[in-house]
Every structure is written in structure tokens, then in C-alpha cells.
XYZ file of C-alpha atoms in Angstrom:
554
model
C 71.271 223.073 67.541
C 69.917 226.915 67.617
C 71.669 229.365 69.558
C 70.245 229.792 72.928
C 67.746 232.665 73.281
C 68.452 235.833 75.431
C 66.459 235.775 78.601
C 68.317 238.601 80.180
C 65.218 240.709 80.130
C 63.076 238.631 82.500
C 62.187 240.803 85.457
C 60.427 240.619 88.815
C 59.243 244.098 88.814
C 57.079 246.107 86.402
C 58.662 247.130 83.382
C 56.733 249.513 80.811
C 57.353 248.575 77.153
C 56.792 250.682 74.247
C 53.210 250.308 73.257
C 52.405 248.115 76.347
C 51.198 250.392 79.370
C 52.076 248.808 82.861
C 48.929 247.137 84.348
C 49.158 247.237 88.072
C 47.260 245.075 90.492
C 44.633 247.491 91.525
C 43.277 247.820 87.883
C 41.987 244.222 88.166
C 40.573 244.268 91.476
C 37.798 246.892 92.192
C 37.779 250.204 90.420
C 34.602 251.339 88.929
C 34.052 251.143 85.092
C 34.152 254.969 84.802
C 37.364 255.314 87.275
C 39.015 252.595 85.362
C 38.220 254.020 81.705
C 39.630 257.252 82.620
C 42.827 255.663 84.345
C 44.000 253.452 81.951
C 46.175 254.983 79.237
C 45.507 254.486 75.512
C 47.633 252.281 73.373
C 50.410 254.120 72.155
C 51.710 253.157 68.453
C 54.795 250.753 68.252
C 56.665 249.135 65.618
C 56.111 245.583 67.007
C 52.764 243.906 66.809
C 51.574 243.515 70.245
C 48.390 241.559 71.183
C 47.162 242.410 74.595
C 44.638 239.870 76.434
C 42.757 240.115 79.508
C 41.988 236.830 81.367
C 39.212 236.043 83.830
C 41.768 234.889 86.496
C 42.709 236.704 89.406
C 46.274 235.754 89.331
C 48.738 234.617 86.139
C 48.882 230.706 85.915
C 51.902 229.077 87.323
C 54.718 229.275 84.544
C 56.902 226.199 85.481
C 55.315 223.853 82.737
C 51.865 222.488 84.255
C 50.106 225.890 84.742
C 47.355 226.264 87.337
C 44.093 228.387 86.758
C 42.368 225.432 84.953
C 41.803 225.405 80.996
C 42.386 229.162 81.085
C 45.825 228.545 82.407
C 46.564 226.093 80.121
C 45.371 228.174 77.132
C 47.698 231.294 78.253
C 50.827 229.424 79.919
C 50.644 225.866 78.768
C 50.151 225.697 74.761
C 51.772 229.115 74.533
C 55.135 228.617 75.838
C 55.032 224.652 75.808
C 54.093 221.670 73.889
C 52.702 218.085 74.744
C 53.588 215.123 73.172
C 50.350 215.454 71.226
C 48.744 218.573 70.740
C 45.281 220.129 70.201
C 44.302 220.925 66.209
C 42.824 224.015 66.806
C 42.661 225.122 63.180
C 39.087 224.840 62.436
C 35.971 226.211 63.798
C 33.342 224.106 62.155
C 33.955 220.714 64.282
C 34.942 219.638 67.593
C 38.827 219.725 67.964
C 40.813 216.746 67.939
C 44.472 215.626 68.772
C 47.291 215.804 66.296
C 51.124 214.896 66.619
C 53.010 217.201 68.862
C 56.507 216.485 70.452
C 55.672 213.056 69.158
C 55.276 212.399 65.356
C 53.541 209.199 66.074
C 52.290 206.807 68.703
C 51.192 203.112 68.932
C 50.262 200.483 71.242
C 51.196 196.951 71.102
C 48.364 194.867 70.199
C 49.563 191.879 72.195
C 50.188 194.152 75.476
C 47.828 197.201 75.463
C 49.276 198.361 78.380
C 52.547 199.331 76.514
C 52.750 202.487 74.276
C 55.549 203.777 72.078
C 56.057 207.360 71.181
C 58.489 208.358 68.314
C 59.521 211.816 68.939
C 60.106 214.671 66.823
C 63.611 215.492 65.707
C 65.323 218.835 65.686
C 63.391 220.451 68.281
C 64.948 222.655 70.906
C 63.955 224.256 73.891
C 63.681 228.114 74.052
C 67.096 228.210 75.828
C 68.556 226.214 72.763
C 68.879 222.778 74.498
C 67.738 219.470 72.927
C 64.263 218.170 73.158
C 64.761 214.301 73.411
C 63.782 211.291 75.093
C 65.760 212.071 77.959
C 64.145 215.367 78.627
C 60.543 213.029 78.461
C 61.473 210.897 81.138
C 62.978 213.913 83.188
C 59.577 215.706 82.988
C 57.622 212.743 83.917
C 59.944 212.389 86.692
C 59.017 216.105 87.737
C 55.504 215.244 88.247
C 55.487 211.344 89.241
C 58.649 210.588 90.968
C 58.984 212.049 94.471
C 62.429 210.930 94.911
C 63.334 212.821 91.703
C 65.309 216.187 92.609
C 63.326 217.981 89.966
C 60.151 216.540 91.658
C 57.629 219.524 92.093
C 54.436 218.883 94.326
C 52.685 222.168 92.689
C 53.046 220.691 89.175
C 52.265 217.274 90.129
C 48.898 218.359 91.561
C 48.119 220.141 88.359
C 49.065 216.918 86.300
C 47.674 214.127 88.569
C 44.671 213.383 86.536
C 46.605 213.611 83.211
C 49.372 211.075 84.274
C 47.393 208.743 86.408
C 47.054 205.740 84.018
C 50.985 205.752 83.757
C 52.732 203.140 86.014
C 56.228 203.590 84.205
C 58.207 205.147 81.349
C 61.601 204.724 79.937
C 63.597 205.982 77.128
C 64.201 203.176 74.603
C 66.759 205.424 72.608
C 67.179 209.281 72.034
C 64.072 209.454 69.929
C 61.673 206.762 71.337
C 59.850 206.516 74.671
C 57.883 203.829 76.050
C 54.998 204.538 78.460
C 53.355 201.689 80.345
C 49.738 202.097 81.619
C 48.613 200.400 84.844
C 45.630 198.719 82.710
C 44.977 199.178 79.116
C 43.650 202.615 78.499
C 42.709 203.636 74.966
C 42.701 207.466 75.889
C 46.297 207.889 77.056
C 47.167 210.254 73.686
C 44.177 212.418 74.951
C 45.528 212.629 78.469
C 49.095 213.432 77.216
C 47.827 216.550 75.366
C 47.905 218.561 78.663
C 51.323 217.319 80.059
C 53.724 219.869 79.119
C 57.646 219.796 78.935
C 60.160 222.229 80.453
C 63.775 222.709 79.753
C 66.067 220.259 82.366
C 69.075 222.482 81.031
C 67.060 225.984 82.212
C 66.178 224.098 85.515
C 69.723 223.074 86.281
C 71.230 226.388 84.882
C 69.031 228.135 87.721
C 70.267 226.051 90.476
C 67.411 223.467 90.259
C 64.953 225.963 91.641
C 61.510 225.879 90.263
C 60.858 229.108 91.810
C 63.645 230.781 89.553
C 62.602 228.763 86.704
C 59.114 230.407 87.296
C 60.668 233.866 86.515
C 62.771 232.619 83.421
C 60.640 229.668 81.860
C 61.737 227.425 79.009
C 59.771 225.348 76.919
C 59.228 224.485 73.178
C 56.128 226.337 72.436
C 55.438 228.864 69.556
C 55.682 231.808 72.167
C 58.749 232.578 74.325
C 58.422 233.562 77.781
C 60.013 237.116 78.187
C 58.770 238.758 81.489
C 56.889 237.023 84.141
C 55.417 239.551 86.755
C 53.220 237.574 89.472
C 49.631 239.142 89.914
C 50.307 241.656 86.941
C 51.008 239.909 83.423
C 53.026 237.482 81.311
C 54.954 238.603 78.312
C 55.978 236.601 75.486
C 57.798 237.047 72.274
C 57.546 235.034 69.140
C 59.362 232.177 68.768
C 60.931 232.426 65.536
C 62.357 229.068 65.589
C 59.527 227.118 66.447
C 59.495 223.700 64.981
C 56.147 223.886 63.380
C 56.837 226.794 60.652
C 53.217 227.040 59.768
C 52.344 228.228 63.438
C 55.257 230.865 64.169
C 53.064 233.628 65.563
C 52.043 236.405 63.577
C 52.310 238.878 66.368
C 55.672 239.856 67.807
C 54.656 240.137 71.458
C 51.584 238.409 73.510
C 50.769 240.118 77.055
C 48.286 238.367 79.410
C 46.910 240.099 82.225
C 44.831 238.690 85.080
C 41.314 240.695 85.249
C 38.771 238.662 87.108
C 36.075 241.499 87.086
C 34.144 241.483 83.734
C 33.359 245.101 84.027
C 36.974 245.831 84.691
C 37.764 243.544 81.444
C 35.223 245.509 79.203
C 36.544 248.834 80.589
C 40.171 247.946 79.583
C 38.963 247.009 76.211
C 37.127 250.037 75.457
C 40.024 252.279 76.842
C 42.519 250.775 74.466
C 44.317 249.141 77.341
C 44.071 245.442 75.893
C 42.926 244.231 72.541
C 41.094 240.903 73.292
C 39.078 239.919 76.664
C 37.798 236.421 77.752
C 34.224 236.420 78.867
C 32.722 239.905 78.382
C 29.993 240.951 80.760
C 26.544 240.256 79.037
C 25.422 243.765 80.115
C 28.456 245.423 78.321
C 28.200 243.303 75.101
C 25.905 246.045 73.372
C 28.105 248.769 74.393
C 31.093 246.835 73.064
C 29.388 246.310 69.755
C 28.336 249.752 69.385
C 32.208 250.865 69.955
C 33.148 248.477 67.064
C 34.334 245.580 68.886
C 33.983 242.217 67.462
C 32.096 239.525 69.693
C 32.912 236.023 68.890
C 31.302 232.879 70.121
C 31.231 229.210 69.183
C 29.792 226.141 70.668
C 32.378 223.699 72.469
C 32.817 220.615 74.439
C 31.977 222.504 78.009
C 29.379 222.206 80.718
C 28.617 224.679 83.628
C 27.464 222.250 86.113
C 27.160 221.611 89.804
C 28.968 218.274 90.883
C 26.646 216.725 93.511
C 27.803 214.966 96.472
C 26.465 211.341 97.118
C 27.835 211.022 100.703
C 25.220 210.087 103.336
C 25.272 213.808 104.642
C 24.130 215.063 101.230
C 20.306 215.437 100.086
C 21.729 214.660 96.691
C 22.453 210.961 97.679
C 18.881 210.566 96.713
C 18.363 210.359 92.986
C 14.928 212.078 93.142
C 16.479 215.406 94.741
C 19.247 215.279 92.116
C 16.487 214.909 89.266
C 14.495 217.703 91.369
C 17.332 220.283 91.202
C 17.732 219.596 87.610
C 14.059 220.383 86.874
C 14.157 223.414 89.294
C 16.688 225.369 87.240
C 15.544 227.820 84.790
C 18.180 227.389 82.088
C 16.671 229.561 79.456
C 16.358 232.356 82.165
C 20.111 232.064 82.700
C 20.744 232.062 78.765
C 18.714 235.457 78.804
C 21.080 236.627 81.704
C 24.076 235.980 79.740
C 22.633 237.741 76.848
C 22.544 234.406 74.788
C 26.350 233.728 75.251
C 25.287 230.271 76.705
C 23.017 227.618 75.538
C 20.767 225.364 78.033
C 22.440 222.105 78.875
C 20.689 218.567 77.887
C 23.578 216.656 79.585
C 27.416 217.110 80.018
C 27.823 216.861 76.239
C 26.255 218.852 73.617
C 23.464 217.254 71.828
C 25.210 216.893 68.668
C 28.100 215.229 70.063
C 28.479 211.583 69.156
C 28.681 210.688 72.955
C 25.460 212.368 73.734
C 23.680 209.171 73.629
C 19.614 208.760 74.098
C 19.301 209.892 77.753
C 15.534 209.023 78.968
C 15.606 211.735 81.786
C 14.847 214.912 80.022
C 16.401 218.284 81.188
C 13.800 220.963 81.275
C 12.334 223.489 83.682
C 9.460 221.930 85.424
C 8.830 223.068 88.910
C 5.838 221.147 89.709
C 7.507 217.948 88.993
C 10.439 219.317 90.930
C 8.285 219.865 93.670
C 6.796 216.194 93.540
C 10.052 214.735 93.657
C 11.121 216.544 96.645
C 8.018 215.513 98.485
C 8.590 211.959 97.440
C 12.265 212.274 99.059
C 10.688 213.430 102.134
C 10.875 217.135 101.635
C 8.638 219.938 102.164
C 7.694 223.266 103.574
C 8.270 222.219 107.065
C 11.514 220.226 105.970
C 13.042 222.206 103.304
C 15.931 220.717 101.472
C 19.071 222.653 102.413
C 22.457 222.355 100.617
C 25.920 224.459 100.538
C 27.228 224.700 97.089
C 31.094 225.927 96.707
C 31.598 228.443 94.115
C 34.045 230.964 92.511
C 34.281 234.471 91.852
C 35.739 234.201 88.562
C 37.795 231.596 86.643
C 38.320 229.569 83.361
C 34.836 228.541 81.743
C 33.056 229.900 84.671
C 31.247 232.694 82.653
C 29.718 235.096 85.313
C 29.333 232.594 88.065
C 28.247 235.329 90.854
C 24.934 236.485 89.253
C 24.322 233.212 87.788
C 24.553 231.631 91.065
C 22.444 234.261 92.709
C 19.606 233.531 89.971
C 19.558 229.748 90.678
C 19.581 230.382 94.275
C 16.467 232.296 93.910
C 14.656 230.216 91.496
C 15.602 227.043 93.508
C 14.165 228.675 96.626
C 10.471 228.652 95.056
C 10.680 224.740 94.726
C 11.940 223.900 98.202
C 15.473 223.906 97.318
C 17.490 226.489 99.692
C 20.897 226.912 98.746
C 23.839 228.474 100.742
C 26.746 229.693 98.616
C 30.319 229.759 99.645
C 32.421 231.843 97.809
C 35.985 230.962 96.889
C 38.746 232.173 94.711
C 39.202 230.029 91.633
C 42.167 228.318 92.021
C 41.051 227.561 95.672
C 37.538 226.066 94.332
C 39.896 223.890 92.039
C 41.947 222.368 94.805
C 38.645 221.752 96.769
C 37.390 219.858 93.558
C 40.552 217.731 93.337
C 40.171 216.754 97.032
C 36.629 215.385 96.651
C 33.590 215.567 98.578
C 34.790 213.326 101.316
C 37.869 215.320 102.059
C 38.009 217.291 105.595
C 38.058 220.643 104.199
C 34.620 219.647 101.954
C 32.819 218.446 105.029
C 29.240 219.886 105.030
C 29.633 220.891 101.420
C 26.799 219.125 99.021
C 27.982 220.521 95.531
C 30.510 222.284 93.759
C 30.222 224.612 90.548
C 33.168 223.870 88.481
C 33.162 224.248 84.658
C 34.627 221.247 82.904
C 35.242 220.042 79.377
C 33.812 217.291 77.517
C 36.622 217.296 74.811
C 37.946 213.433 75.387
C 36.938 210.090 76.374
C 38.226 210.631 79.574
C 36.340 213.573 80.553
C 32.953 211.185 80.874
C 34.859 208.137 82.132
C 36.650 209.877 85.065
C 33.644 211.846 86.240
C 31.409 208.699 86.494
C 33.659 205.704 87.334
C 34.042 204.953 91.072
C 37.438 203.910 90.518
C 38.028 207.497 89.428
C 37.518 209.144 92.646
C 39.696 212.377 93.324
C 42.690 212.810 93.184
C 42.958 210.705 90.029
C 39.647 211.549 88.752
C 36.660 213.862 88.809
C 33.968 211.682 90.424
C 33.893 214.595 93.057
C 30.735 213.355 94.714
C 31.615 209.580 94.920
C 28.797 208.109 92.945
C 28.845 204.364 92.856
C 26.708 202.590 90.306
C 27.699 198.799 89.115
C 26.201 199.505 85.542
C 27.614 202.716 84.982
C 31.033 201.296 86.332
C 30.647 198.409 83.771
C 30.158 201.011 80.928
C 33.044 203.198 82.037
C 35.613 200.153 82.136
C 34.506 199.068 78.881
C 34.798 202.386 77.138
C 38.332 202.883 78.431
C 39.663 199.874 77.041
C 38.007 200.033 73.646
C 40.553 200.982 70.999
C 38.072 201.087 68.173
C 36.987 204.618 68.031
C 33.546 203.937 66.366
C 32.809 201.334 69.142
C 33.999 203.615 71.694
C 31.840 206.294 70.696
C 28.946 204.023 71.082
C 30.055 203.004 74.651
C 30.546 206.627 75.233
C 26.890 207.416 74.239
C 25.559 204.749 76.601
C 27.454 205.937 79.293
C 26.572 209.741 78.796
C 22.912 208.485 78.840
C 23.484 206.781 82.288
C 25.344 209.885 83.454
C 22.096 212.217 82.633
C 19.508 209.498 83.735
C 21.212 209.189 87.127
C 21.411 213.130 87.252
C 24.951 212.670 88.722
C 25.268 216.497 88.250
C 23.024 219.201 87.998
C 23.430 220.287 84.347
C 23.242 223.823 83.716
C 24.479 225.688 80.597
C 26.977 225.424 78.035
C 29.169 228.212 77.403
C 29.410 229.654 73.921
C 32.831 230.826 74.674
C 32.333 234.761 73.930
C 35.155 236.804 73.437
C 35.281 240.549 72.676
C 38.372 242.006 70.702
C 39.402 245.194 69.057
C 38.694 245.527 65.374
C 42.416 245.463 64.807
C 42.619 241.740 65.786
C 42.599 239.861 62.624
C 43.088 236.065 61.745
C 41.530 234.483 64.668
C 39.722 231.084 64.268
C 37.394 230.167 67.160
C 37.950 226.364 67.705
C 35.490 224.126 69.081
C 37.864 223.749 72.275
C 38.603 225.110 75.616
C 41.970 226.023 74.106
C 42.646 228.513 71.307
C 45.430 228.922 69.049
C 46.746 232.583 69.408
C 49.617 231.937 66.710
C 47.366 232.988 63.693
C 46.287 236.232 65.279
C 47.491 239.467 63.717
C 47.331 243.013 64.887
C 46.033 245.402 61.803
């Protein structure tokens, strides 16, 4: 067993490190670009290599093991400090990311009982505090998000993990290195689900008196980065885990600092001033200036879509498929791509057109105002009876790109065809909570659509959004869509363990998804990042997740 790491440096208050200027909360919330650029100190030279990242969220993700803040939270507080039984392979940028062994070296399902899975755990893995990772730790962590009677149960983490552990009914340690997991029904997609279920140290939790609040300030996982400082609303600091079990992924940098910066102009100014080395989702208006200053702008397609999830409840105009098709035909996607400076591509569905799951939809997404007006008229709407709808949107967030100007542009364009949108603006994590509760929840009464970026990286991303059995909180069928033919395709895809046959079923499912215009499919993000020329070695994976262990600072 490796010796425990020193966590005595964790702090509740701001601390300035050599070469890491202190970032106070006001830097992320409202200063003008000129004021910010002048106020932020430039980077001081230091012996250690420090990578400083400006993320889009308004707060740091939760650090207890199941991060908040969506996929960006997983990117900067999940796969950094933690591992799943399965992990993403983020080593290549020329193909869609796949899963690979993580804390489990292998897994299999019983051909005679497809509900039962066996996971063989990796030997010799330790948590950052030096305690052993084993089958008991797996059971303990599943209890923390599934077993309300367990002392370590954490409702906050359970909410974040709900869709990932939804198929699981039971689990047990067979021996110290083997875990058996049983699903409610046969589910070929369990390994894809488990890539986002992370494992916290039971020993650290007990050491801190069984308090998740104290654990959040002094976390311990198994990941390539060790948590060093957690300052709510301000930053997370990591140091490299020199004892990481995958020697090929021991970080090149000594320290990683992640800072919440929800305003895109603030992020750009921080990069230009030398306050950070890397920013997520730079403002399209600033990209030319960033390039002129020598910054690198990196993009790549990945399984992502920026849609409106449409309510199919009786009080929603989108209950009528003609209205759902009309909103799809009324959106000027190419105009949005131009607004975003070419950092997005027009959507043809939830999946990218080159994805094997795209299929052959008959309904062709395009900008066709005339046909949109005809469909609205056929559905009973016109100048004297406009189609009114309320859409929940966010100020920023993981994969949300530039949600405020994008939604304003959509609103203006749709008004020209007779769809009047009212935009209700929420903070990102609040919006995610409203998504998890579903359109029928009391807090969503009168809400007809929700703008939440989502991924299409795994089979469940299509199954859980279309199948009527996957209404929130166990799935993402936010609008409670229900169609027997679609349900049949989803059910068959879930239990198909032959990957080639499953691909064909998912293609049929996606085609039905588009033909029913279940969402307003708008654009795919190209995942733009801006970074200092000092940043080297980054491979932009075709994934919402990215590997920061390869990054170096020249």
C-alpha cells in the first residue's frame, strides 16, 4: 500500500500560490473586459508547471465524487480526481470516444442470465489517502447513491447519479476483487452508464467523521489528479498523482487550477491578461482578437447537441407533431453558426450525420419558414391565434455555448413565423434540476420547452430520451413523449448485446426520433477552447470529456 498523501494544505479560504494569482468571486461575475484585463495580475514564473483553466459554470462542481454542473463538472471534478469502473478512452481525436477498462479490468454478462454482470477489479489501486480500493469500496460507493438506509447515503450525489445507476437493482462483493451487479432487466448499456459513476474513499469519509460537507473540502478519489484545495465559488486546485495506477496517464503538469467564469468576455479577458492558460467556450466575438494575440483556438466535432426538449403534455403547443416540425423548420441554424463564428454546425438530428446511429430520417431539418407557417396554420395557429410557448434557458453551462445571444436570435426568428417564445432564464445547475424533474413537475407547470445541451455518446443517450419508460428522474424523456413504435425500438436496442445489431436498431430509433420532431434539434457544438501558446500536448477527443493528463506547459 502506498503511504497516505498529505492533505493538510486543504483550506476553506483563499490562498495565493506562487505563480497562481488569487481569483476572487467578483472576477467572474460582472466586470467589463477593459476593467478585468487591467485588474488581473499577470502570471508569475514558478518552478512548478501550473495549468489554469477558466470553466463556464458559475460555481465549482461538487467535489464529493458525483459532480454537479453537468458534463463540465464531470470533466473538471469527476475524471480528474476520480475513476469509474469503466473510463473513457480520450487518447484520440479522429474518432468518437469509446470506453475502456477503468477500476475494473474486465466485465462480462452471464449469457444465461443477462441481468447479472461480473466486474473484475484492478489490483493494487489506492485512493489518494493511501487506503485500498477493493470490492468493499465499490459496494460502499453504490450504497452512497442507492441505499437510503446506508450511513454514507448522500441525496445530493444520488441526484447526480440517478440516471447512471437507474438500471441497477442489487450489487454485492463476490470476493475482494470481484463485484456482481444485477440489473432490473437485461441492459446491454450498463458499462456505458458506469463510466460516470465515481468512487470516493470510504476511509477518508470515516476519517472526517462521516461528513460529506467535510469530505467536499478534503476529497479523496483514485484519479490522476489529487485534490489540494477546494474554495467554493472560487477554484479547485489539484496536484499530480505521482502514484496513479495508469503510469501512462500520470499528469505532465504539477498543478491544475480550475476557476468558474460564467461570462465569456471575462474568460477571454482572463486568458489575454495571463490570468489563465485555457478557457472553455470562448466568445465568438473575441476569437479573432484571441488569435491575433497568439492564442490557439481548438475545435472538434463530438457527440453533442444543443436542442429544445419539447413538452408533449396537454397544455403544450408541442403536443402536436405539426408544431414540433414547424419549430424545427423555423430555426435558422446557419445563422446561429455564423453568430457563433463557425464554432458549431447545423444539426440534422440528435446525432451527427456521420454517426453510425444517425439512420435515415425522412423529416429533413432545414430552414423553411413557408412550410413552418403552413404547418402552424394546419395546427390551428395564425395571426389572430399565435403559438405561444415558454422556454427554460440558462445563462451559461456545460455545452451550452453562448445560450443568451443564441436564444435571443432564435426568439426573433421564430416570431416571424408565428411562434412567440418567452424565455425564462435560470442558473445552469437550477436548469439541470428542472430537467431532472420532468415537464409534469409542479415547478415546470406552464413550461413548454427546456434548452439543455446533451450528449449522444452512448446508446442510452438515445434510448433514455425517447422511451416512455424513461421519464425523469430515471431518464431524459423530459417532455413525456409516448409512442408505441418508438418504445418498441428503444426496448429492443437496450437488450441487444451484439454491437452491430444494436447500431442498426439505434439508427432506426434515431430516425424515428427525428421524424417525430421530439426535440427542436438546433446545433452541434464544435467544442471550442482557447489556450495560451504555452499549452502543449492536448489532444481534443471527440467527446464531452477531455484528458488533461497529457497537457504540458512550455
